[in-house]
């Protein structure tokens, strides 16, 4: 059983050179080693990127993430009450179309507080918008006829996060290209749908009274299902990671230097962790960290209610369509053998748990792994989305 300490502080790696240098470069080799070590020891790490050292074409629109107040200002527009009323008509779940920069339709989905996203039966005190990198990701759903230009900003953010994720897989981790879908969506052109499951979610967490915070978690404990998650959180913090060894929740502390660097936090997801682990032994090579989010504390001045909320942008990367855990498995033994170890901590992976609220007896996490490992992961995720009623 893997009982490595993964208490804070979490490592921080400046990955700017991953956008500019080729793989023979010594500085990039050091960055690769630091990032891989962070993934092995923690399954998560901070990254910083210095846009002033990049030509804009290397990471388009990186400046949109440079300044916390600008991100918050932009995102407050889409959570503004009047904006929500006019685009969702007061509904708690609504797909809203908007004109993208190609002047064709894209879609974003709003979820209000009553919309449950996880396994617990309580309402989580947050609102969110989500957008798929695939233009047709939401197009099959019913939507209103209004169009909102403000939502097109979500596509720009999606693109930045995708470029960061791609650069990590290709230039930093140097893993095979099946862990991530590189291509832009062309579904409009070819009339297919969901060419990639990659998606951005923007969360706005309510500020709560101090006594309420532990009873009403912003996000209940979970691991992320996919290849990799990229998180931008504002200076309220609130993201916490669990250390299994010390049975302790640790804050993901922010570096608040006003140095104009883009500051993100990276999580390894269940897919990557399962593919890189040696399932025949008991060892997790790259853990998929258990994490949760605490809501911010409400200040005494009621008028400051809005300023007290916490904002985060969370981007989920998934493997290429059609790829199973077994296809991506880096352990030849695990890829070939049917036998899996009884010591491997399958229970730690949310993707292997039935997250629906129905009472029926679920198979064990190990049994689920056995069944799931050879199924294309996009099919697995479609089933998971049904479990959490998306
Ligand atoms: O809001 C955050 O910082 C993280 C949320 C999260 O963990 C998730 O949506 O999977
Ligand atoms: Fe998460």
Tab-separated table of C-alpha atoms and ligand atoms in Angstrom:
chain	number	residue	atom	x	y	z
A	1	UNK	CA	0.000	0.000	0.000
A	2	UNK	CA	1.274	3.405	-0.987
A	3	UNK	CA	1.715	5.632	2.036
A	4	UNK	CA	3.958	8.396	0.845
A	5	UNK	CA	3.579	11.748	2.579
A	6	UNK	CA	2.074	14.355	0.286
A	7	UNK	CA	1.583	17.169	2.780
A	8	UNK	CA	2.319	20.713	1.711
A	9	UNK	CA	4.297	22.619	0.577
A	10	UNK	CA	3.705	21.502	-2.999
A	11	UNK	CA	6.533	21.924	-5.495
A	12	UNK	CA	6.452	24.827	-7.916
A	13	UNK	CA	7.887	24.555	-11.422
A	14	UNK	CA	8.350	27.430	-13.880
A	15	UNK	CA	7.420	25.850	-17.221
A	16	UNK	CA	7.947	28.934	-19.417
A	17	UNK	CA	10.784	27.221	-21.283
A	18	UNK	CA	8.482	24.328	-22.238
A	19	UNK	CA	6.847	26.715	-24.718
A	20	UNK	CA	10.092	27.928	-26.259
A	21	UNK	CA	12.916	25.420	-25.934
A	22	UNK	CA	13.514	22.144	-27.716
A	23	UNK	CA	14.042	18.917	-25.860
A	24	UNK	CA	17.853	19.067	-26.039
A	25	UNK	CA	17.884	22.235	-23.948
A	26	UNK	CA	19.459	21.856	-20.490
A	27	UNK	CA	17.003	24.185	-18.762
A	28	UNK	CA	14.059	22.237	-20.186
A	29	UNK	CA	15.611	18.966	-19.032
A	30	UNK	CA	15.752	20.331	-15.468
A	31	UNK	CA	12.107	21.395	-15.698
A	32	UNK	CA	11.145	17.935	-16.974
A	33	UNK	CA	12.923	16.285	-14.045
A	34	UNK	CA	11.304	18.620	-11.473
A	35	UNK	CA	7.812	18.124	-12.873
A	36	UNK	CA	8.103	14.338	-13.105
A	37	UNK	CA	9.425	14.204	-9.532
A	38	UNK	CA	6.476	16.339	-8.373
A	39	UNK	CA	4.038	13.975	-10.114
A	40	UNK	CA	5.673	10.939	-8.543
A	41	UNK	CA	5.793	12.365	-5.032
A	42	UNK	CA	2.606	14.428	-4.874
A	43	UNK	CA	0.535	13.947	-8.036
A	44	UNK	CA	0.203	17.715	-8.092
A	45	UNK	CA	2.307	20.852	-8.305
A	46	UNK	CA	2.194	24.580	-8.922
A	47	UNK	CA	3.269	25.864	-12.296
A	48	UNK	CA	4.248	29.377	-13.210
A	49	UNK	CA	4.565	30.814	-16.707
A	50	UNK	CA	6.137	34.169	-17.507
A	51	UNK	CA	4.284	35.675	-20.500
A	52	UNK	CA	6.888	38.448	-20.821
A	53	UNK	CA	9.393	35.790	-21.896
A	54	UNK	CA	7.066	34.313	-24.530
A	55	UNK	CA	6.152	35.452	-27.998
A	56	UNK	CA	2.341	35.746	-27.938
A	57	UNK	CA	1.999	33.007	-30.540
A	58	UNK	CA	3.597	30.468	-28.171
A	59	UNK	CA	0.796	30.769	-25.641
A	60	UNK	CA	-2.012	32.826	-27.100
A	61	UNK	CA	-3.883	35.122	-24.670
A	62	UNK	CA	-1.724	34.130	-21.681
A	63	UNK	CA	-2.091	37.691	-20.419
A	64	UNK	CA	-5.771	36.956	-19.688
A	65	UNK	CA	-4.610	34.919	-16.684
A	66	UNK	CA	-1.885	37.271	-15.489
A	67	UNK	CA	-3.916	39.544	-13.335
A	68	UNK	CA	-6.308	38.202	-10.716
A	69	UNK	CA	-8.562	41.239	-10.675
A	70	UNK	CA	-8.988	41.086	-14.467
A	71	UNK	CA	-9.977	37.413	-14.378
A	72	UNK	CA	-12.465	38.101	-11.595
A	73	UNK	CA	-13.891	41.131	-13.343
A	74	UNK	CA	-14.421	39.206	-16.573
A	75	UNK	CA	-16.037	36.260	-14.813
A	76	UNK	CA	-18.281	38.359	-12.569
A	77	UNK	CA	-20.078	39.484	-15.739
A	78	UNK	CA	-21.300	35.981	-16.465
A	79	UNK	CA	-22.456	35.397	-12.895
A	80	UNK	CA	-24.123	38.789	-12.674
A	81	UNK	CA	-27.767	38.467	-11.636
A	82	UNK	CA	-29.228	40.372	-14.586
A	83	UNK	CA	-27.028	38.477	-17.025
A	84	UNK	CA	-28.151	35.168	-15.523
A	85	UNK	CA	-31.818	36.140	-15.495
A	86	UNK	CA	-31.785	37.134	-19.134
A	87	UNK	CA	-29.838	34.076	-20.336
A	88	UNK	CA	-31.111	31.283	-18.128
A	89	UNK	CA	-34.615	32.591	-17.467
A	90	UNK	CA	-34.092	31.662	-13.812
A	91	UNK	CA	-33.561	27.975	-14.572
A	92	UNK	CA	-31.038	26.067	-12.504
A	93	UNK	CA	-29.505	24.203	-15.445
A	94	UNK	CA	-29.440	25.840	-18.826
A	95	UNK	CA	-27.451	25.517	-22.030
A	96	UNK	CA	-26.883	28.961	-23.517
A	97	UNK	CA	-25.707	29.504	-27.105
A	98	UNK	CA	-23.286	32.258	-28.072
A	99	UNK	CA	-21.518	33.457	-31.193
A	100	UNK	CA	-17.883	32.384	-31.174
A	101	UNK	CA	-15.006	34.152	-32.899
A	102	UNK	CA	-15.709	32.233	-36.114
A	103	UNK	CA	-19.218	33.644	-36.001
A	104	UNK	CA	-20.773	30.246	-35.572
A	105	UNK	CA	-22.632	28.970	-32.515
A	106	UNK	CA	-20.995	27.576	-29.407
A	107	UNK	CA	-22.705	26.545	-26.192
A	108	UNK	CA	-22.055	26.948	-22.481
A	109	UNK	CA	-23.947	25.312	-19.639
A	110	UNK	CA	-24.955	27.121	-16.460
A	111	UNK	CA	-25.556	25.268	-13.230
A	112	UNK	CA	-27.131	27.001	-10.281
A	113	UNK	CA	-26.831	26.104	-6.620
A	114	UNK	CA	-29.607	23.556	-6.688
A	115	UNK	CA	-27.853	21.532	-9.368
A	116	UNK	CA	-26.008	18.691	-7.770
A	117	UNK	CA	-22.644	17.820	-9.295
A	118	UNK	CA	-21.280	15.096	-7.051
A	119	UNK	CA	-22.308	12.154	-4.967
A	120	UNK	CA	-23.551	13.848	-1.822
A	121	UNK	CA	-27.220	14.625	-1.525
A	122	UNK	CA	-26.631	18.161	-0.263
A	123	UNK	CA	-26.610	21.165	-2.502
A	124	UNK	CA	-23.123	22.500	-2.996
A	125	UNK	CA	-22.876	26.247	-2.376
A	126	UNK	CA	-21.596	27.231	-5.782
A	127	UNK	CA	-22.623	28.167	-9.301
A	128	UNK	CA	-20.766	27.220	-12.450
A	129	UNK	CA	-20.479	27.658	-16.182
A	130	UNK	CA	-18.962	24.952	-18.318
A	131	UNK	CA	-17.810	24.748	-21.887
A	132	UNK	CA	-16.442	21.863	-23.914
A	133	UNK	CA	-13.428	22.240	-26.171
A	134	UNK	CA	-15.515	20.344	-28.720
A	135	UNK	CA	-18.035	22.792	-30.154
A	136	UNK	CA	-20.700	20.127	-30.311
A	137	UNK	CA	-20.159	19.015	-26.721
A	138	UNK	CA	-23.431	20.598	-25.603
A	139	UNK	CA	-25.228	21.158	-28.873
A	140	UNK	CA	-27.611	18.223	-28.541
A	141	UNK	CA	-29.265	19.754	-25.494
A	142	UNK	CA	-32.200	22.088	-25.476
A	143	UNK	CA	-31.275	25.735	-25.283
A	144	UNK	CA	-32.798	29.175	-25.378
A	145	UNK	CA	-32.621	31.395	-28.430
A	146	UNK	CA	-30.615	34.217	-26.879
A	147	UNK	CA	-27.014	34.755	-27.800
A	148	UNK	CA	-24.395	36.137	-25.480
A	149	UNK	CA	-21.061	37.479	-26.616
A	150	UNK	CA	-19.776	37.575	-23.021
A	151	UNK	CA	-19.569	33.804	-22.942
A	152	UNK	CA	-17.113	33.724	-25.855
A	153	UNK	CA	-14.371	34.614	-23.383
A	154	UNK	CA	-14.714	31.085	-22.009
A	155	UNK	CA	-13.370	29.763	-25.307
A	156	UNK	CA	-10.259	31.895	-25.022
A	157	UNK	CA	-9.588	30.548	-21.552
A	158	UNK	CA	-10.243	27.005	-22.749
A	159	UNK	CA	-7.576	27.482	-25.381
A	160	UNK	CA	-4.956	28.736	-22.913
A	161	UNK	CA	-5.574	25.820	-20.548
A	162	UNK	CA	-5.443	23.329	-23.394
A	163	UNK	CA	-2.106	24.705	-24.557
A	164	UNK	CA	-0.707	24.418	-21.026
A	165	UNK	CA	-1.943	20.852	-20.696
A	166	UNK	CA	-0.569	19.904	-24.119
A	167	UNK	CA	2.788	21.431	-23.392
A	168	UNK	CA	2.977	19.509	-20.101
A	169	UNK	CA	2.241	16.161	-21.758
A	170	UNK	CA	4.349	16.657	-24.866
A	171	UNK	CA	7.292	18.796	-23.773
A	172	UNK	CA	7.548	18.223	-20.040
A	173	UNK	CA	6.337	14.714	-19.195
A	174	UNK	CA	7.095	13.438	-22.706
A	175	UNK	CA	4.341	10.849	-22.495
A	176	UNK	CA	2.877	9.220	-25.628
A	177	UNK	CA	0.351	11.375	-27.465
A	178	UNK	CA	-2.641	9.192	-26.545
A	179	UNK	CA	-2.856	10.869	-23.105
A	180	UNK	CA	-4.245	14.030	-24.643
A	181	UNK	CA	-6.140	15.133	-27.759
A	182	UNK	CA	-3.941	17.680	-29.443
A	183	UNK	CA	-6.177	18.714	-32.337
A	184	UNK	CA	-8.641	21.574	-32.347
A	185	UNK	CA	-12.279	20.641	-32.731
A	186	UNK	CA	-13.441	20.358	-36.328
A	187	UNK	CA	-16.878	18.966	-35.554
A	188	UNK	CA	-18.649	21.917	-37.175
A	189	UNK	CA	-16.970	21.022	-40.433
A	190	UNK	CA	-17.418	17.278	-40.364
A	191	UNK	CA	-20.678	17.124	-38.515
A	192	UNK	CA	-19.528	14.714	-35.812
A	193	UNK	CA	-19.834	15.351	-32.108
A	194	UNK	CA	-17.690	15.205	-29.003
A	195	UNK	CA	-14.281	14.767	-30.702
A	196	UNK	CA	-12.751	15.435	-27.275
A	197	UNK	CA	-14.187	15.338	-23.764
A	198	UNK	CA	-11.911	18.212	-22.608
A	199	UNK	CA	-13.839	20.837	-20.685
A	200	UNK	CA	-13.479	24.036	-18.729
A	201	UNK	CA	-15.612	24.755	-15.684
A	202	UNK	CA	-15.743	28.161	-14.036
A	203	UNK	CA	-16.876	28.042	-10.417
A	204	UNK	CA	-18.128	30.783	-8.174
A	205	UNK	CA	-18.269	29.570	-4.562
A	206	UNK	CA	-20.490	31.315	-2.041
A	207	UNK	CA	-19.012	32.985	1.006
A	208	UNK	CA	-20.335	31.275	4.159
A	209	UNK	CA	-20.442	31.949	7.877
A	210	UNK	CA	-17.406	30.494	9.603
A	211	UNK	CA	-19.497	27.816	11.375
A	212	UNK	CA	-21.012	26.619	8.087
A	213	UNK	CA	-17.794	26.008	6.193
A	214	UNK	CA	-17.088	22.417	7.252
A	215	UNK	CA	-20.760	21.380	6.943
A	216	UNK	CA	-21.238	22.775	3.492
A	217	UNK	CA	-18.182	21.994	1.415
A	218	UNK	CA	-17.678	23.839	-1.858
A	219	UNK	CA	-16.589	20.591	-3.438
A	220	UNK	CA	-16.666	17.285	-1.574
A	221	UNK	CA	-13.561	15.040	-1.493
A	222	UNK	CA	-12.809	13.442	-4.858
A	223	UNK	CA	-10.144	12.602	-7.382
A	224	UNK	CA	-10.452	13.860	-10.968
A	225	UNK	CA	-11.200	11.204	-13.595
A	226	UNK	CA	-9.195	12.277	-16.634
A	227	UNK	CA	-5.601	12.722	-17.764
A	228	UNK	CA	-4.763	16.000	-16.078
A	229	UNK	CA	-6.508	18.951	-14.429
A	230	UNK	CA	-5.307	22.545	-14.604
A	231	UNK	CA	-6.658	24.868	-11.889
A	232	UNK	CA	-6.605	28.637	-11.580
A	233	UNK	CA	-7.894	29.781	-8.185
A	234	UNK	CA	-8.155	33.292	-6.859
A	235	UNK	CA	-6.301	34.482	-3.766
A	236	UNK	CA	-9.082	33.260	-1.443
A	237	UNK	CA	-7.503	29.788	-1.758
A	238	UNK	CA	-9.712	26.973	-0.478
A	239	UNK	CA	-8.380	24.047	-2.507
A	240	UNK	CA	-7.085	21.311	-0.196
A	241	UNK	CA	-5.222	18.033	-0.824
A	242	UNK	CA	-5.379	14.976	1.415
A	243	UNK	CA	-2.249	13.242	2.670
A	244	UNK	CA	-3.170	9.567	3.213
A	245	UNK	CA	-0.072	8.953	5.305
A	246	UNK	CA	-0.808	11.676	7.853
A	247	UNK	CA	-4.605	11.598	7.405
A	248	UNK	CA	-4.537	15.334	7.029
A	249	UNK	CA	-5.993	17.966	4.684
A	250	UNK	CA	-3.435	20.471	3.405
A	251	UNK	CA	-4.076	23.883	1.912
A	252	UNK	CA	-2.840	24.573	-1.575
A	253	UNK	CA	-1.190	27.836	-0.622
A	254	UNK	CA	-0.891	30.491	-3.238
A	255	UNK	CA	2.166	32.427	-4.172
A	256	UNK	CA	0.794	35.945	-4.000
A	257	UNK	CA	3.855	37.701	-5.509
A	258	UNK	CA	2.719	40.387	-7.851
A	259	UNK	CA	5.233	39.242	-10.445
A	260	UNK	CA	2.804	39.076	-13.377
A	261	UNK	CA	3.432	35.392	-13.875
A	262	UNK	CA	0.527	33.088	-14.702
A	263	UNK	CA	0.037	30.825	-11.662
A	264	UNK	CA	-1.740	27.502	-12.032
A	265	UNK	CA	-2.044	24.280	-10.080
A	266	UNK	CA	-1.845	20.876	-11.765
A	267	UNK	CA	-3.481	17.595	-10.661
A	268	UNK	CA	-2.724	14.199	-12.119
A	269	UNK	CA	-6.053	12.521	-12.975
A	270	UNK	CA	-7.223	8.932	-12.420
A	271	UNK	CA	-6.611	7.890	-16.039
A	272	UNK	CA	-2.951	8.934	-16.010
A	273	UNK	CA	-2.396	7.542	-12.533
A	274	UNK	CA	-3.891	4.140	-13.403
A	275	UNK	CA	-2.035	4.004	-16.729
A	276	UNK	CA	1.327	4.810	-15.137
A	277	UNK	CA	0.978	2.630	-12.066
A	278	UNK	CA	2.092	-0.927	-11.774
A	279	UNK	CA	-1.255	-2.515	-11.037
A	280	UNK	CA	0.405	-5.898	-10.508
A	281	UNK	CA	2.230	-4.581	-7.491
A	282	UNK	CA	0.828	-2.300	-4.851
A	283	UNK	CA	2.528	0.864	-5.998
A	284	UNK	CA	0.993	4.041	-7.331
A	285	UNK	CA	3.625	5.747	-9.448
A	286	UNK	CA	1.853	9.039	-10.076
A	287	UNK	CA	-0.903	9.515	-7.472
A	288	UNK	CA	-4.223	11.106	-8.422
A	289	UNK	CA	-4.642	13.403	-5.425
A	290	UNK	CA	-7.765	13.359	-3.271
A	291	UNK	CA	-8.898	16.965	-3.012
A	292	UNK	CA	-11.799	19.162	-1.893
A	293	UNK	CA	-12.700	22.839	-1.816
A	294	UNK	CA	-13.671	24.921	1.225
A	295	UNK	CA	-15.852	27.953	0.627
A	296	UNK	CA	-14.534	31.354	1.670
A	297	UNK	CA	-15.649	33.011	4.900
A	298	UNK	CA	-18.224	35.739	4.706
A	299	UNK	CA	-17.038	39.083	6.035
A	300	UNK	CA	-19.174	41.069	8.472
A	301	UNK	CA	-20.039	43.798	6.026
A	302	UNK	CA	-23.056	42.526	4.144
A	303	UNK	CA	-22.398	44.913	1.300
A	304	UNK	CA	-19.174	43.060	0.523
A	305	UNK	CA	-21.006	39.840	-0.181
A	306	UNK	CA	-19.955	39.671	-3.830
A	307	UNK	CA	-16.319	40.431	-3.108
A	308	UNK	CA	-16.207	37.533	-0.673
A	309	UNK	CA	-16.951	34.796	-3.198
A	310	UNK	CA	-14.225	32.482	-4.495
A	311	UNK	CA	-13.606	32.083	-8.212
A	312	UNK	CA	-11.808	29.209	-9.895
A	313	UNK	CA	-11.289	28.037	-13.468
A	314	UNK	CA	-10.786	24.294	-13.734
A	315	UNK	CA	-9.810	22.584	-16.976
A	316	UNK	CA	-10.125	18.818	-17.368
A	317	UNK	CA	-8.013	17.118	-20.066
A	318	UNK	CA	-8.972	13.638	-21.239
A	319	UNK	CA	-7.139	11.041	-23.339
A	320	UNK	CA	-7.798	10.789	-27.048
A	321	UNK	CA	-11.100	9.175	-27.930
A	322	UNK	CA	-10.961	5.412	-28.259
A	323	UNK	CA	-8.002	4.991	-25.877
A	324	UNK	CA	-8.425	2.710	-22.862
A	325	UNK	CA	-6.387	2.625	-19.647
A	326	UNK	CA	-4.792	-0.545	-20.930
A	327	UNK	CA	-3.820	1.087	-24.253
A	328	UNK	CA	-2.028	3.852	-22.380
A	329	UNK	CA	-0.525	1.605	-19.728
A	330	UNK	CA	3.183	2.164	-19.424
A	331	UNK	CA	3.682	-0.979	-17.438
A	332	UNK	CA	4.012	-3.774	-19.964
A	333	UNK	CA	3.044	-6.278	-17.312
A	334	UNK	CA	-0.173	-4.433	-16.514
A	335	UNK	CA	-0.994	-3.993	-20.170
A	336	UNK	CA	-0.635	-7.676	-20.922
A	337	UNK	CA	-1.598	-9.472	-17.791
A	338	UNK	CA	-5.156	-9.996	-16.620
A	339	UNK	CA	-4.150	-10.442	-13.013
A	340	UNK	CA	-4.190	-7.438	-10.743
A	341	UNK	CA	-2.772	-7.170	-7.280
A	342	UNK	CA	-5.063	-7.284	-4.277
A	343	UNK	CA	-2.806	-4.753	-2.581
A	344	UNK	CA	-3.235	-1.996	-5.126
A	345	UNK	CA	-5.383	0.832	-3.605
A	346	UNK	CA	-8.123	0.872	-6.286
A	347	UNK	CA	-10.471	2.424	-3.712
A	348	UNK	CA	-8.661	5.721	-3.981
A	349	UNK	CA	-9.885	6.357	-7.524
A	350	UNK	CA	-13.191	8.136	-7.900
A	351	UNK	CA	-13.469	6.891	-11.479
A	352	UNK	CA	-13.724	3.341	-10.052
A	353	UNK	CA	-16.581	4.217	-7.663
A	354	UNK	CA	-20.252	4.319	-8.460
A	355	UNK	CA	-21.002	7.993	-7.773
A	356	UNK	CA	-24.727	7.773	-8.353
A	357	UNK	CA	-27.001	8.036	-5.351
A	358	UNK	CA	-28.924	4.864	-6.082
A	359	UNK	CA	-28.773	2.221	-3.419
A	360	UNK	CA	-28.028	-0.849	-5.471
A	361	UNK	CA	-24.938	-2.833	-4.566
A	362	UNK	CA	-21.955	-1.702	-6.597
A	363	UNK	CA	-19.010	-3.822	-7.690
A	364	UNK	CA	-15.748	-3.247	-5.831
A	365	UNK	CA	-13.292	-0.690	-7.202
A	366	UNK	CA	-11.014	-3.553	-8.247
A	367	UNK	CA	-13.822	-5.284	-10.137
A	368	UNK	CA	-14.691	-1.999	-11.791
A	369	UNK	CA	-11.061	-1.571	-12.822
A	370	UNK	CA	-10.983	-5.060	-14.358
A	371	UNK	CA	-14.072	-4.287	-16.394
A	372	UNK	CA	-13.081	-0.742	-17.302
A	373	UNK	CA	-9.430	-1.106	-18.243
A	374	UNK	CA	-10.020	-2.224	-21.825
A	375	UNK	CA	-13.022	0.046	-22.555
A	376	UNK	CA	-12.334	3.312	-24.434
A	377	UNK	CA	-12.114	5.927	-21.702
A	378	UNK	CA	-14.557	8.272	-23.483
A	379	UNK	CA	-17.217	5.579	-23.065
A	380	UNK	CA	-16.298	5.267	-19.385
A	381	UNK	CA	-16.674	9.026	-18.929
A	382	UNK	CA	-20.051	9.135	-20.648
A	383	UNK	CA	-21.238	6.604	-18.054
A	384	UNK	CA	-19.648	8.617	-15.229
A	385	UNK	CA	-21.462	11.758	-16.341
A	386	UNK	CA	-24.729	9.859	-16.060
A	387	UNK	CA	-23.798	8.902	-12.484
A	388	UNK	CA	-23.409	12.520	-11.469
A	389	UNK	CA	-26.527	13.595	-13.406
A	390	UNK	CA	-24.921	16.028	-15.771
B	1	LIG	O1	-12.556	24.861	-7.711
B	1	LIG	C1	-11.499	24.253	-7.580
B	1	LIG	O2	-10.455	24.807	-7.241
B	1	LIG	C2	-11.412	22.774	-7.848
B	1	LIG	C3	-12.721	22.121	-8.166
B	1	LIG	C4	-12.528	20.655	-8.427
B	1	LIG	O3	-11.748	20.010	-7.797
B	1	LIG	C5	-13.271	19.977	-9.500
B	1	LIG	O4	-14.201	20.574	-10.064
B	1	LIG	O5	-12.920	18.822	-9.843
B	2	LIG	FE1	-11.356	18.124	-8.798
